Coordinates of C-alpha atoms in Angstrom, one line a residue:
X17 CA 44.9 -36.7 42.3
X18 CA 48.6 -37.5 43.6
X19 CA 49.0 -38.2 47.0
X20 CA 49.9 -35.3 49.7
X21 CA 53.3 -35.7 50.8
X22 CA 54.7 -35.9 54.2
X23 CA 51.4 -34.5 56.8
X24 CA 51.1 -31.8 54.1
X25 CA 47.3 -32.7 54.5
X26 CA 43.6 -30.7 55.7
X27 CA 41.0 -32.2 57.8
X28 CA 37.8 -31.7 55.9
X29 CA 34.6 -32.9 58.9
X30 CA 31.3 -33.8 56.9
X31 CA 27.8 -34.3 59.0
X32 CA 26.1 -37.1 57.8
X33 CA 23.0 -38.7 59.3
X34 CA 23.3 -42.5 61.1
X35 CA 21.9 -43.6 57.8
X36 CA 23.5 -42.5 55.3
X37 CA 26.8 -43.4 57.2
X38 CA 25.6 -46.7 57.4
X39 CA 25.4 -47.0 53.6
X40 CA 28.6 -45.5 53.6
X41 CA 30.3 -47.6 55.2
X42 CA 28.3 -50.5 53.9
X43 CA 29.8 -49.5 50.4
X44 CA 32.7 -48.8 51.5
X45 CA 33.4 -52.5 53.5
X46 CA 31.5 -53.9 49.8
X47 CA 34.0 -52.3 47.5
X48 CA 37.0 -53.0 50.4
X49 CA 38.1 -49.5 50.7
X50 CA 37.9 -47.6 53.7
X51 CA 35.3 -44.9 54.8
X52 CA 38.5 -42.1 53.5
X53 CA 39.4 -43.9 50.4
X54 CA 35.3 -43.7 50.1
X55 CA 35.0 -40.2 50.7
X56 CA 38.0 -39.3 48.7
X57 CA 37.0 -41.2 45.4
X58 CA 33.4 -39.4 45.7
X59 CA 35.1 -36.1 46.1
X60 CA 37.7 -36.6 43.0
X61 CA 34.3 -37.5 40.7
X62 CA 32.5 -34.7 41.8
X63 CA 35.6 -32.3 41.1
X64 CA 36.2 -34.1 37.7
X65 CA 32.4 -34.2 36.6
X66 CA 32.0 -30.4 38.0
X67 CA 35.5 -29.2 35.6
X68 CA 33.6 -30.9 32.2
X69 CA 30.5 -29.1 33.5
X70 CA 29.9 -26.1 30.5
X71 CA 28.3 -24.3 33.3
X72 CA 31.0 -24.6 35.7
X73 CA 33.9 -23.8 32.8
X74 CA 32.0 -20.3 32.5
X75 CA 32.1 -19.6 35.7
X76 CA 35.4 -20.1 35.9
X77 CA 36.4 -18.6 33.1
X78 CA 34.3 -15.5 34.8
X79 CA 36.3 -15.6 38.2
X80 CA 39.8 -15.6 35.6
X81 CA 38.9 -12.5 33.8
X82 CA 37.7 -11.0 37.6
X83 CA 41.2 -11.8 38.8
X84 CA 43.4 -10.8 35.7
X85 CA 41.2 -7.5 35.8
X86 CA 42.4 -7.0 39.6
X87 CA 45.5 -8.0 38.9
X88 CA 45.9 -5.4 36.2
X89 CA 44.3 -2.7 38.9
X90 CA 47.2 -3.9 41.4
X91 CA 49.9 -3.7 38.8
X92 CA 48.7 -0.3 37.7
X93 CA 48.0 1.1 41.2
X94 CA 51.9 -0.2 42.0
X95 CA 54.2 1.2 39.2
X96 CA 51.8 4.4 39.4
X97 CA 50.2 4.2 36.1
X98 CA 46.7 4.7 37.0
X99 CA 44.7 6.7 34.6
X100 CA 44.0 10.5 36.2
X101 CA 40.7 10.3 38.2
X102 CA 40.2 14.1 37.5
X103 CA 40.5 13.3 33.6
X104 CA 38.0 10.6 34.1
X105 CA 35.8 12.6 36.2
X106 CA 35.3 10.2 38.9
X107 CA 37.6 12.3 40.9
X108 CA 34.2 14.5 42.3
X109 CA 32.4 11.2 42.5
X110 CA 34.6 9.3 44.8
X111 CA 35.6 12.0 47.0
X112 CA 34.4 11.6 50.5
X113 CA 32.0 14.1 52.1
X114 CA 31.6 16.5 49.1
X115 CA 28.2 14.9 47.9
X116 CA 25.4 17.6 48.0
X117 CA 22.6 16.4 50.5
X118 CA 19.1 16.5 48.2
X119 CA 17.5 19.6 50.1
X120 CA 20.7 22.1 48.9
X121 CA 20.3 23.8 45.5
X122 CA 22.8 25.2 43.0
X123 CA 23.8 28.7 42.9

């Protein structure tokens, strides 16, 4: 992961209990890092194992057909090209306060 340039960096605070900070920083002074470069390294396998993941990659590739579909809706809803909502008959469906309450009848 390339370094953040400049203090183009976040704060991330993580609770940990006095034990396993101590092994923390025990392998941490072991492998002569500090507690950051620690925490950093862990984060970066965890990202990299999670992206290989085949259950992860699905649900990505989920939330990117989510967002394209929305991003189509935008697009369309922008240069007007939304289809008709009478012609698709949700028009009567999704206008407010013209639902029938269960105790009216027809005619």
């Amino acid at each position: 992961m390339p370094e953040p340039k400049g203090n183009d960096v976040r704060t991330l605070a993580v609770r940990v209990s006095p034990d396993f900070h101590a092994q923390l920083s025990m392998v941490a002074k072991v492998d002569e890092m500090s507690l950051v470069d620690l925490m950093m390294k862990a984060l970066e396998n965890h990202v990299a194992a999670r992206r290989e993941a085949p259950d992860f990659q699905a649900k990505v590739q989920q939330a990117l057909e989510e967002a394209e579909a929305q991003m189509a809706r935008t697009k369309a809803m922008l240069l007007g090209t939304l289809p008709d909502a009478a012609s698709t008959g949700e028009a009567e469906a999704n206008t407010p306060g013209r639902s029938r309450r269960k105790d009216e009848t027809s005619g």
